Coordinates of C-alpha atoms in Angstrom, one line a residue:
Chain J
V1 CA 149.6 -126.4 -22.0
G2 CA 151.8 -128.6 -24.1
G3 CA 153.3 -125.6 -25.9
V4 CA 154.4 -124.1 -22.5
A5 CA 156.0 -127.4 -21.5
V6 CA 158.1 -127.5 -24.6
L7 CA 159.0 -123.9 -24.4
D8 CA 160.2 -123.8 -20.9
R9 CA 162.0 -127.1 -21.0
S10 CA 164.6 -125.4 -23.2
A11 CA 164.4 -122.3 -20.9
S12 CA 165.1 -124.1 -17.7
G13 CA 167.9 -126.2 -19.2
G14 CA 170.4 -123.4 -18.8
P15 CA 170.2 -122.6 -15.1
A16 CA 169.9 -126.3 -14.2
A17 CA 173.1 -127.1 -16.0
R18 CA 174.9 -124.1 -14.5
T19 CA 174.1 -125.1 -10.9
R20 CA 174.9 -128.8 -11.3
R21 CA 177.2 -128.9 -8.3
G22 CA 174.5 -127.2 -6.1
A23 CA 171.9 -129.5 -7.5
L24 CA 173.5 -132.5 -5.8
R25 CA 172.8 -131.1 -2.4
G26 CA 169.8 -128.9 -3.4
P27 CA 167.1 -131.5 -3.7
W28 CA 167.9 -133.1 -0.4
L29 CA 167.9 -129.7 1.4
G30 CA 164.2 -129.5 0.3
I31 CA 163.0 -132.3 2.6
L32 CA 165.3 -131.3 5.5
P33 CA 162.6 -129.3 7.3
F34 CA 160.2 -132.3 7.1
A35 CA 162.9 -134.8 8.2
L36 CA 164.0 -132.6 11.1
Y37 CA 160.4 -132.0 12.2
V38 CA 159.5 -135.6 12.3
L39 CA 162.8 -136.6 13.9
L40 CA 162.2 -134.1 16.7
F41 CA 158.5 -134.2 17.4
L42 CA 157.8 -137.9 16.6
G43 CA 161.3 -139.0 17.7
L44 CA 161.3 -137.3 21.0
P45 CA 158.1 -138.8 22.5
L46 CA 158.9 -142.1 21.0
Y47 CA 162.4 -142.0 22.4
E48 CA 160.9 -141.3 25.8
V49 CA 158.6 -144.3 25.5
V50 CA 161.3 -146.7 24.4
Y51 CA 163.9 -145.4 26.9
G52 CA 161.6 -145.4 29.8
A53 CA 160.3 -148.9 29.0
I54 CA 163.8 -150.4 29.1
T55 CA 165.3 -148.5 32.1
T56 CA 164.7 -148.1 35.8
S57 CA 163.9 -144.6 37.1
G58 CA 167.6 -144.4 37.9
G59 CA 168.4 -144.9 34.2
S60 CA 170.0 -148.3 34.2
L61 CA 168.9 -151.0 31.8
T62 CA 166.2 -153.4 33.0
W63 CA 163.8 -156.0 31.9
Y64 CA 161.7 -155.3 35.0
N65 CA 159.1 -153.1 33.4
F66 CA 158.3 -155.6 30.7
S67 CA 158.2 -158.5 33.1
Q68 CA 155.8 -156.5 35.2
T69 CA 153.4 -156.1 32.2
F70 CA 153.2 -159.9 32.0
R71 CA 151.8 -160.0 35.6
E72 CA 148.4 -159.1 37.0
P73 CA 146.7 -156.7 36.8
Y74 CA 148.3 -155.7 33.5
T75 CA 147.9 -159.1 31.8
S76 CA 144.1 -159.0 32.2
D77 CA 144.0 -155.4 30.9
F78 CA 146.0 -156.4 27.9
L79 CA 143.8 -159.5 27.3
S80 CA 140.6 -157.5 27.6
S81 CA 141.9 -154.9 25.2
L82 CA 142.8 -157.7 22.8
R83 CA 139.4 -159.3 23.3
I84 CA 137.4 -156.1 22.7
A85 CA 139.5 -155.4 19.6
L86 CA 138.9 -158.9 18.4
E87 CA 135.2 -159.0 19.2
T88 CA 134.4 -155.6 17.7
A89 CA 136.5 -156.3 14.6
A90 CA 134.7 -159.7 14.1
I91 CA 131.2 -158.2 14.7
G92 CA 132.0 -155.1 12.7
G93 CA 133.5 -157.2 10.0
F94 CA 130.5 -159.5 9.8
F95 CA 127.8 -156.9 9.7
G96 CA 130.0 -154.6 7.6
V97 CA 130.4 -157.2 4.9
W98 CA 126.7 -158.0 5.1
L99 CA 125.7 -154.4 4.7
A100 CA 128.2 -153.8 1.9
C101 CA 126.7 -156.9 0.1
A102 CA 123.2 -155.4 0.5
V103 CA 124.5 -152.2 -1.0
V104 CA 126.5 -153.7 -3.9
A105 CA 123.5 -155.9 -4.8
S106 CA 121.4 -152.8 -5.4
P107 CA 121.5 -151.1 -8.8
P108 CA 124.6 -149.0 -9.2
H109 CA 122.8 -145.7 -9.3
S110 CA 120.2 -146.3 -6.7
P111 CA 119.7 -143.7 -3.9
L112 CA 120.3 -146.5 -1.4
R113 CA 123.9 -146.7 -2.5
R114 CA 124.4 -143.1 -2.2
I115 CA 122.8 -142.9 1.2
V116 CA 124.7 -145.9 2.7
G117 CA 127.9 -144.6 1.1
S118 CA 127.8 -141.1 2.5
G119 CA 126.2 -142.4 5.7
A120 CA 129.1 -144.8 6.3
A121 CA 131.6 -142.1 5.5
V122 CA 129.9 -139.8 8.0
L123 CA 129.5 -142.4 10.7
A124 CA 133.1 -143.6 10.5
Y125 CA 134.0 -140.2 11.9
F126 CA 131.5 -140.4 14.6
A127 CA 133.7 -141.5 17.4
G128 CA 135.3 -140.3 20.6
V129 CA 133.5 -138.0 23.0
P130 CA 130.3 -137.3 21.0
L131 CA 129.8 -141.1 20.4
A132 CA 130.2 -141.8 24.1
F133 CA 127.7 -139.2 25.0
A134 CA 125.2 -140.5 22.4
F135 CA 125.4 -143.9 24.1
I136 CA 124.9 -142.3 27.5
A137 CA 121.9 -140.5 26.0
T138 CA 120.6 -143.8 24.7
L139 CA 121.4 -146.4 27.3
G140 CA 122.5 -144.4 30.3
R141 CA 120.6 -144.3 33.6
Y142 CA 118.2 -141.8 32.2
G143 CA 118.8 -142.7 28.5
E144 CA 116.1 -142.6 26.0
L145 CA 116.1 -146.4 25.3
T146 CA 116.3 -147.1 29.0
T147 CA 113.2 -145.0 29.5
I148 CA 111.4 -146.7 26.6
L149 CA 112.3 -150.1 28.0
Q150 CA 111.1 -149.1 31.4
H151 CA 107.7 -148.3 30.0
L152 CA 107.7 -151.8 28.5
G153 CA 108.5 -153.3 31.9
I154 CA 112.2 -153.9 31.4
N155 CA 114.3 -152.0 33.9
L156 CA 117.9 -151.9 32.7
N157 CA 119.0 -150.1 35.9
D158 CA 118.0 -153.2 37.9
T159 CA 120.2 -155.5 35.8
S160 CA 124.0 -155.6 36.0
F161 CA 124.2 -153.7 32.6
T162 CA 125.5 -150.2 32.6
V163 CA 126.7 -148.2 29.6
S164 CA 129.8 -147.2 31.5
S165 CA 131.3 -150.6 31.3
L166 CA 133.3 -152.8 29.0
T167 CA 130.0 -154.0 27.4
G168 CA 129.0 -150.4 26.8
V169 CA 132.4 -149.6 25.3
E170 CA 132.1 -152.6 23.0
L171 CA 128.6 -151.5 21.9
A172 CA 130.0 -148.0 21.1
Y173 CA 133.0 -149.4 19.3
V174 CA 130.8 -151.5 17.0
Y175 CA 129.1 -148.3 16.1
F176 CA 132.2 -147.0 14.2
Q177 CA 133.6 -150.4 13.2
V178 CA 130.6 -151.3 11.0
P179 CA 130.7 -148.2 8.8
L180 CA 134.5 -148.4 8.6
M181 CA 134.1 -152.0 7.3
V182 CA 131.6 -150.9 4.7
L183 CA 134.0 -148.2 3.5
L184 CA 136.9 -150.7 3.4
V185 CA 135.3 -153.7 1.6
T186 CA 132.9 -152.0 -0.8
P187 CA 135.6 -151.4 -3.4
A188 CA 136.6 -155.1 -3.2
L189 CA 133.0 -156.2 -3.6
E190 CA 132.5 -153.8 -6.5
G191 CA 135.7 -155.3 -8.1
L192 CA 134.0 -158.7 -8.5
R193 CA 133.3 -159.0 -12.2
T194 CA 129.9 -160.0 -13.5
E195 CA 131.7 -162.2 -16.0
W196 CA 133.1 -164.4 -13.2
R197 CA 129.6 -165.0 -11.9
E198 CA 128.3 -165.7 -15.4
A199 CA 131.2 -168.1 -16.2
A200 CA 130.7 -169.9 -12.9
T201 CA 126.9 -170.2 -13.5
G202 CA 127.6 -171.3 -17.0
L203 CA 129.8 -174.1 -15.8
G204 CA 126.9 -175.2 -13.5
A205 CA 127.9 -173.6 -10.2
S206 CA 125.2 -172.8 -7.6
T207 CA 125.3 -169.5 -5.7
F208 CA 127.0 -171.3 -2.8
G209 CA 129.5 -172.9 -5.2
Y210 CA 130.3 -169.5 -6.7
V211 CA 130.8 -168.0 -3.3
R212 CA 132.8 -171.0 -2.1
H213 CA 135.1 -171.3 -5.1
V214 CA 135.3 -167.9 -6.8
A215 CA 134.0 -164.9 -4.8
G216 CA 135.3 -166.2 -1.4
P217 CA 138.9 -166.8 -2.3
V218 CA 139.1 -163.6 -4.4
L219 CA 137.7 -161.5 -1.6
A220 CA 139.3 -163.3 1.3
P221 CA 142.5 -161.2 1.5
A222 CA 140.7 -157.9 1.2
V223 CA 138.1 -158.9 3.8
L224 CA 140.8 -160.2 6.2
G225 CA 142.9 -157.1 5.7
A226 CA 139.9 -154.9 6.5
V227 CA 139.1 -156.9 9.6
L228 CA 142.8 -156.6 10.7
L229 CA 142.5 -152.8 10.3
L230 CA 139.4 -152.8 12.4
F231 CA 141.3 -154.7 15.0
G232 CA 144.1 -152.2 15.1
N233 CA 141.6 -149.4 15.1
A234 CA 139.8 -150.7 18.2
F235 CA 143.0 -151.7 19.9
A236 CA 144.4 -148.2 19.6
A237 CA 141.2 -146.5 20.4
Y238 CA 140.7 -144.8 23.7
A239 CA 138.8 -141.5 23.3
T240 CA 135.4 -143.2 23.4
A241 CA 136.2 -145.4 26.4
Y242 CA 137.7 -142.4 28.2
A243 CA 134.6 -140.3 27.8
L244 CA 132.3 -143.3 28.5
V245 CA 134.0 -144.9 31.5
G246 CA 137.1 -142.7 32.4
D247 CA 140.6 -143.9 33.1
T248 CA 139.3 -146.6 35.4
V249 CA 138.3 -148.6 32.3
Q250 CA 139.9 -152.0 32.3
L251 CA 141.8 -151.5 29.0
V252 CA 145.5 -150.9 28.3
P253 CA 145.1 -147.2 27.4
G254 CA 143.2 -146.5 30.6
T255 CA 145.9 -148.3 32.6
I256 CA 148.6 -146.3 30.8
Q257 CA 146.9 -143.1 31.6
N258 CA 146.4 -144.1 35.2
L259 CA 150.1 -145.0 35.6
M260 CA 151.3 -141.9 33.9
S261 CA 149.3 -139.5 36.0
G262 CA 149.3 -141.7 39.1
N263 CA 152.3 -139.9 40.8
V264 CA 152.5 -142.8 43.2
L265 CA 155.8 -144.5 42.4
V266 CA 158.2 -143.2 39.7
D267 CA 158.8 -146.8 38.5
E268 CA 155.1 -147.2 37.7
N269 CA 155.6 -144.6 34.9
N270 CA 158.0 -146.9 33.3
I271 CA 155.6 -149.8 33.4
G272 CA 153.1 -147.6 31.6
L273 CA 155.7 -146.8 29.0
A274 CA 156.4 -150.6 28.6
L275 CA 152.7 -151.2 28.0
G276 CA 152.7 -148.4 25.5
L277 CA 155.6 -149.9 23.6
E278 CA 153.8 -153.2 23.5
M279 CA 150.8 -151.5 22.0
V280 CA 153.0 -150.0 19.3
I281 CA 154.4 -153.4 18.6
V282 CA 151.0 -155.0 18.3
I283 CA 149.8 -152.3 15.9
A284 CA 153.0 -152.4 13.9
F285 CA 152.3 -156.1 13.3
V286 CA 148.7 -155.3 12.3
M287 CA 149.8 -152.7 9.8
V288 CA 152.4 -155.0 8.2
G289 CA 149.8 -157.8 8.0
Y290 CA 147.4 -155.3 6.4
A291 CA 149.9 -154.2 3.8
L292 CA 150.7 -157.8 2.9
L293 CA 147.1 -158.7 2.6
Q294 CA 146.4 -155.6 0.5
R295 CA 149.1 -156.6 -1.9
R296 CA 147.6 -160.1 -2.1
A297 CA 144.1 -158.6 -2.6
G298 CA 145.3 -156.5 -5.5
R299 CA 146.2 -159.6 -7.5
W300 CA 142.5 -160.1 -8.6
L301 CA 140.7 -157.0 -7.7
R302 CA 141.6 -153.7 -9.2
Chain N
M1 CA 124.5 -155.2 -16.8
R2 CA 123.4 -157.0 -13.6
R3 CA 120.5 -159.4 -14.3
R4 CA 117.6 -159.0 -11.9
R5 CA 117.0 -162.3 -10.3
P6 CA 113.4 -163.2 -10.0
R7 CA 113.8 -164.8 -6.5
R8 CA 112.3 -163.0 -3.5
R9 CA 114.8 -164.2 -0.8
P10 CA 117.6 -161.6 -1.5
R11 CA 115.1 -158.8 -1.1
I12 CA 114.1 -160.0 2.3
W13 CA 117.6 -160.2 3.7
R14 CA 118.5 -156.9 2.2
V15 CA 115.5 -155.1 3.7
T16 CA 116.1 -156.8 7.1
I17 CA 119.8 -155.8 7.3
L18 CA 119.1 -152.3 6.1
A19 CA 116.3 -151.8 8.6
L20 CA 118.3 -153.1 11.5
A21 CA 121.3 -150.9 10.5
T22 CA 119.1 -147.8 10.2
L23 CA 117.7 -148.5 13.7
Y24 CA 121.2 -149.1 15.3
F25 CA 122.8 -146.1 13.6
L26 CA 120.1 -143.5 13.8
G27 CA 118.9 -144.6 17.3
P28 CA 121.8 -143.1 19.3
L29 CA 121.7 -139.9 17.2
A30 CA 118.0 -139.4 17.7
A31 CA 118.5 -140.2 21.4
S32 CA 121.2 -137.6 21.7
I33 CA 119.1 -134.9 20.2
R34 CA 116.0 -135.9 22.3
F35 CA 118.2 -136.1 25.4
S36 CA 119.8 -132.7 24.9
L37 CA 116.3 -131.1 24.7
V38 CA 115.5 -132.1 28.3
Q39 CA 116.4 -129.2 30.5
S40 CA 117.9 -129.5 33.9
N41 CA 114.5 -128.6 35.5
G42 CA 113.0 -131.7 33.8
K43 CA 111.0 -129.8 31.2
D44 CA 111.6 -129.9 27.4
G45 CA 113.3 -126.9 25.8
L46 CA 116.4 -125.4 24.4
G47 CA 117.8 -124.6 27.9
N48 CA 120.9 -126.7 27.4
Y49 CA 121.8 -125.0 24.2
A50 CA 121.2 -121.5 25.7
Q51 CA 123.5 -122.4 28.6
V52 CA 126.4 -123.1 26.3
F53 CA 126.8 -119.3 25.8
H54 CA 126.9 -118.6 29.5
D55 CA 129.6 -121.0 30.6
Q56 CA 132.9 -119.1 30.8
V57 CA 135.0 -122.2 31.5
L58 CA 133.6 -123.9 28.3
A59 CA 134.1 -120.8 26.3
N60 CA 137.7 -120.6 27.3
A61 CA 138.3 -124.2 26.5
L62 CA 136.7 -123.8 23.2
W63 CA 138.9 -120.8 22.4
T64 CA 142.0 -122.8 23.3
S65 CA 140.9 -125.6 21.0
L66 CA 140.2 -123.2 18.1
E67 CA 143.6 -121.6 18.6
L68 CA 145.2 -125.0 18.6
A69 CA 143.3 -126.0 15.4
G70 CA 144.4 -122.8 13.6
L71 CA 148.0 -123.1 14.7
T72 CA 148.2 -126.8 13.9
T73 CA 146.7 -126.3 10.5
A74 CA 149.2 -123.5 9.7
V75 CA 152.2 -125.5 10.8
M76 CA 150.9 -128.6 8.9
L77 CA 150.5 -126.6 5.7
L78 CA 153.8 -124.8 6.0
L79 CA 155.6 -128.1 6.5
M80 CA 153.7 -130.4 4.2
V81 CA 152.8 -128.4 1.1
P82 CA 156.4 -127.6 0.2
T83 CA 157.6 -131.1 1.1
V84 CA 155.0 -132.9 -1.0
V85 CA 155.6 -130.6 -3.9
W86 CA 159.3 -130.9 -3.6
V87 CA 159.3 -134.7 -3.3
R88 CA 157.1 -135.1 -6.4
L89 CA 159.1 -132.6 -8.4
R90 CA 162.7 -133.3 -7.5
L91 CA 163.0 -136.4 -5.4
P92 CA 160.5 -138.9 -6.8
R93 CA 162.8 -141.7 -5.6
V94 CA 162.3 -140.8 -2.0
A95 CA 158.5 -140.4 -2.4
L96 CA 158.0 -143.8 -0.9
V97 CA 160.2 -143.1 2.1
V98 CA 158.5 -139.8 2.8
E99 CA 155.1 -141.5 2.5
T100 CA 156.1 -144.3 4.8
V101 CA 157.4 -141.8 7.4
S102 CA 154.2 -139.8 7.1
V103 CA 152.1 -142.8 7.7
L104 CA 154.2 -143.9 10.7
P105 CA 152.2 -142.0 13.3
I106 CA 149.3 -144.4 12.6
V107 CA 151.3 -147.1 14.5
I108 CA 151.5 -144.9 17.6
P109 CA 148.2 -144.7 19.5
P110 CA 147.3 -141.3 20.9
I111 CA 147.7 -142.7 24.4
V112 CA 151.2 -143.8 23.8
M113 CA 152.0 -140.4 22.3
G114 CA 150.5 -138.9 25.4
A115 CA 152.5 -141.1 27.7
G116 CA 155.7 -140.2 25.9
L117 CA 154.9 -136.5 26.2
A118 CA 154.1 -136.9 29.9
E119 CA 157.5 -138.5 30.4
L120 CA 159.1 -135.8 28.3
Q121 CA 157.5 -133.2 30.5
L122 CA 158.7 -135.0 33.6
H123 CA 162.3 -135.2 32.4
A124 CA 162.5 -131.9 30.5
G125 CA 165.4 -129.7 31.5
A126 CA 164.8 -126.0 32.3
G127 CA 165.2 -124.9 28.7
L128 CA 162.9 -127.4 27.0
D129 CA 160.4 -127.2 29.8
T130 CA 159.9 -123.4 29.5
V131 CA 159.8 -123.4 25.8
L132 CA 157.6 -126.4 25.1
F133 CA 155.4 -126.9 28.1
Q134 CA 154.6 -123.3 29.0
S135 CA 151.1 -123.4 27.5
S136 CA 148.8 -125.9 25.9
L137 CA 149.4 -124.3 22.6
T138 CA 153.1 -124.8 22.5
A139 CA 152.9 -128.2 24.1
L140 CA 150.2 -129.7 21.9
T141 CA 150.6 -128.1 18.5
P142 CA 153.8 -129.7 17.4
F143 CA 152.5 -133.2 18.2
Y144 CA 149.0 -132.6 16.8
V145 CA 150.9 -131.9 13.5
I146 CA 152.5 -135.3 13.8
L147 CA 149.1 -136.9 14.4
A148 CA 147.7 -135.1 11.3
L149 CA 150.6 -136.2 9.1
P150 CA 149.2 -139.5 7.7
F151 CA 146.1 -138.0 6.2
A152 CA 147.5 -134.6 5.5
Y153 CA 150.2 -136.2 3.4
R154 CA 147.7 -138.5 1.7
S155 CA 145.3 -135.8 0.7
L156 CA 148.0 -133.4 -0.4
D157 CA 149.8 -136.1 -2.4
V158 CA 146.6 -137.0 -4.2
G159 CA 146.2 -133.3 -5.0
V160 CA 149.7 -132.9 -6.3
R161 CA 149.5 -136.0 -8.4
A162 CA 146.3 -134.9 -10.0
I163 CA 147.9 -131.7 -11.5
D164 CA 150.6 -131.4 -14.1
L165 CA 153.1 -130.2 -11.5
R166 CA 156.2 -130.1 -13.6
T167 CA 154.6 -128.0 -16.4
L168 CA 153.1 -125.6 -13.9
V169 CA 156.3 -125.1 -12.0
E170 CA 158.5 -124.8 -15.1
A171 CA 156.1 -122.3 -16.7
A172 CA 156.0 -120.2 -13.5
R173 CA 159.7 -120.4 -13.0
S174 CA 160.5 -119.4 -16.5
L175 CA 158.3 -116.4 -16.2
G176 CA 160.4 -115.3 -13.3
A177 CA 158.4 -116.5 -10.2
G178 CA 160.3 -117.4 -7.1
W179 CA 159.6 -120.7 -5.2
F180 CA 157.4 -118.9 -2.7
T181 CA 155.2 -117.4 -5.5
V182 CA 155.1 -120.7 -7.3
I183 CA 153.8 -122.6 -4.3
L184 CA 151.4 -119.9 -3.0
R185 CA 150.0 -118.6 -6.3
V186 CA 150.3 -121.4 -8.8
I187 CA 150.3 -124.8 -7.0
V188 CA 148.0 -124.2 -4.0
P189 CA 145.2 -122.7 -6.1
N190 CA 145.4 -125.6 -8.4
M191 CA 145.0 -128.1 -5.6
R192 CA 142.5 -126.3 -3.5
T193 CA 140.4 -129.3 -2.9
A194 CA 143.3 -131.3 -1.6
V195 CA 144.4 -128.5 0.6
L196 CA 140.9 -127.9 2.0
T197 CA 140.5 -131.6 2.7
A198 CA 143.8 -131.7 4.6
V199 CA 142.8 -128.6 6.5
S200 CA 139.3 -129.9 7.4
L201 CA 140.7 -133.2 8.6
T202 CA 143.3 -131.5 10.7
V203 CA 140.8 -129.2 12.3
A204 CA 138.4 -132.1 13.0
L205 CA 141.3 -134.0 14.5
V206 CA 142.3 -131.2 16.8
L207 CA 138.8 -130.3 17.9
A208 CA 138.1 -133.9 18.9
E209 CA 141.5 -134.9 20.4
V210 CA 140.9 -135.7 24.0
V211 CA 143.5 -138.4 25.0
I212 CA 146.7 -136.5 24.8
A213 CA 145.3 -133.3 26.2
G214 CA 143.6 -135.2 28.9
T215 CA 146.8 -137.1 29.9
L216 CA 148.8 -133.9 30.0
L217 CA 145.9 -132.2 31.9
Y218 CA 145.4 -129.4 29.4
D219 CA 142.0 -127.8 29.4
T220 CA 140.9 -128.1 25.8
Y221 CA 137.3 -128.2 24.6
P222 CA 136.8 -132.0 24.4
V223 CA 138.5 -132.5 27.8
E224 CA 136.2 -129.9 29.3
L225 CA 133.3 -131.6 27.6
V226 CA 134.2 -134.9 29.5
N227 CA 134.6 -133.0 32.7
Q228 CA 131.2 -131.3 32.3
S229 CA 129.5 -134.6 31.6
Q230 CA 130.1 -135.6 35.3
E231 CA 127.8 -132.8 36.5
Q232 CA 125.6 -131.6 33.6
V233 CA 124.9 -134.5 31.2
G234 CA 122.3 -132.6 29.3
L235 CA 124.6 -129.7 28.6
A236 CA 127.4 -132.1 27.6
V237 CA 125.2 -134.0 25.2
A238 CA 123.9 -130.8 23.7
L239 CA 127.5 -129.6 23.1
S240 CA 128.4 -132.9 21.5
V241 CA 125.4 -132.7 19.2
I242 CA 126.6 -129.2 18.1
S243 CA 130.2 -130.2 17.7
L244 CA 129.2 -133.3 15.8
L245 CA 127.1 -131.3 13.3
L246 CA 129.9 -128.8 12.9
T247 CA 132.5 -131.5 12.3
W248 CA 130.4 -133.2 9.7
L249 CA 129.7 -129.9 8.0
L250 CA 133.4 -129.2 8.0
L251 CA 134.5 -132.6 6.7
F252 CA 131.9 -133.0 4.1
S253 CA 131.3 -129.6 2.6
F254 CA 134.9 -129.7 1.2
T255 CA 134.9 -133.3 0.3
F256 CA 131.7 -133.1 -1.6
I257 CA 132.7 -130.0 -3.5
G258 CA 135.8 -131.8 -4.6
T259 CA 134.3 -135.2 -5.5
R260 CA 131.1 -134.0 -7.1
R261 CA 132.3 -134.6 -10.6
R262 CA 134.2 -137.8 -9.9
R263 CA 132.7 -141.3 -9.8
R264 CA 130.5 -141.8 -6.7
S265 CA 132.4 -144.9 -5.6
A266 CA 135.2 -142.4 -4.7
I267 CA 133.4 -142.2 -1.4
F268 CA 134.5 -145.8 -0.5
G269 CA 138.0 -146.9 0.2
R270 CA 140.2 -146.3 3.2
P271 CA 138.9 -143.1 4.9
A272 CA 141.7 -140.5 5.1
G273 CA 141.0 -139.8 8.8
L274 CA 141.3 -143.3 10.1
W275 CA 143.0 -143.2 13.6
G276 CA 143.0 -139.5 13.1
G277 CA 139.3 -139.8 13.7
N278 CA 140.0 -140.2 17.5
P279 CA 138.1 -143.4 18.1

């Protein structure tokens, strides 16, 4: 292979030198299709969202749409979206770290590691419609767990719980948040060096002391970053809730879908677009925070 | 390397968390399978699965989704393989820009994309309207490609970086191959795994995407699945079990072929399909 490289470096020197003037524009022409494609098909819907959010149906600039999103019922939708994202990120983060610790504490080549690793990779993809239906099959009116509980004398259908509710949505979200967390934090946990542990123990640290002063601070940015990503993931998610509850779900995406297909008042479309733009802003902040924390995490782990 | 600690406590918490996790994660899967085996007449059997083949509406929706998946994959490959190769080869300075742009769709939730498209459909002039929104294929494909960009770029870029791109291209060029031949017969075969990963993730995305299609009222397979669940829950659950198994097969047959020789911890890390996974 090396011989070929040497050989054709001299061969390609000629034509490259001859077309020097064309070479200035040539390389940039190569990414033109990509640039145009993104500009058109990402730019167009994005433009519609931004334009609709800041104008009236007549096309004049307005703050009305945004000010409406800070009123009821939109504020409570936004708050419950944020709350669900926060809660499932916290729960998913907690159990994810715990599970990842259990995995990392096992010997490097144990079957347990392989099973949890591929299991998490598989389950992180288990979302959307199939996940919603799995929860209906489990906890729905005629679900398997509902039936089992009925035999044990607990009738879920008599309680206020239904799977087609925000609680059900939350339960379903945790299902993909935990495996995602395992996937995200395991490399960081694996990056903890045994030497650090030994050095800390050698200096007289207890397990708690090691976690408090060494492992904790080293892992904190990576763990926080992962939780932030879980938050964004749940905040943007809608497919599962859509299949589980439908567009009556009290979450921002459901409200947006309702407004967009409502056909009641034209101006309501624009409120939906303003809500959409606010979602984009929230997630942009999440991604920037994630990038910053990732950089910070890379200082000790890698 | 790691010393085995003689204490018993760590074993107990490990067993507890793993047992609880197994129950929580396998429970709904088992329930789905059990549930799908209960026929509409109340008896156990494969009735729900048999019914799948007799439902014309579902078959049509499935066909639409398969067409969408094929078309989206084709456009994605045509657009992204040359771009990724070109950027690594000739414009390494803009690699970061292209990567950032490719990751950008992550910031836009599917519902916002759907809302933008609904608005576009509403305002589209006669020309754009007839070209873009005449069928679900033309309306959804271009935007599904955008949704696929983040992980398509990521897997293709990993593939390109793993091969000695410059040497391969220069060797092929000096032997008289045109760019088309270089990409199709030299580069793509050398990064099969990356291409297959990008393809499988794109197909999985399209077959699961329900938010945009649902907002625009196009009858794709997942949308039809949600509609069916209102009337025939058993059938819908049976279908979701099938599509789940197929998706996993699709995603992991390629991934495992590619990573078999690498370190196993290659499994962990940010999954390529995040957000593309239609949560």
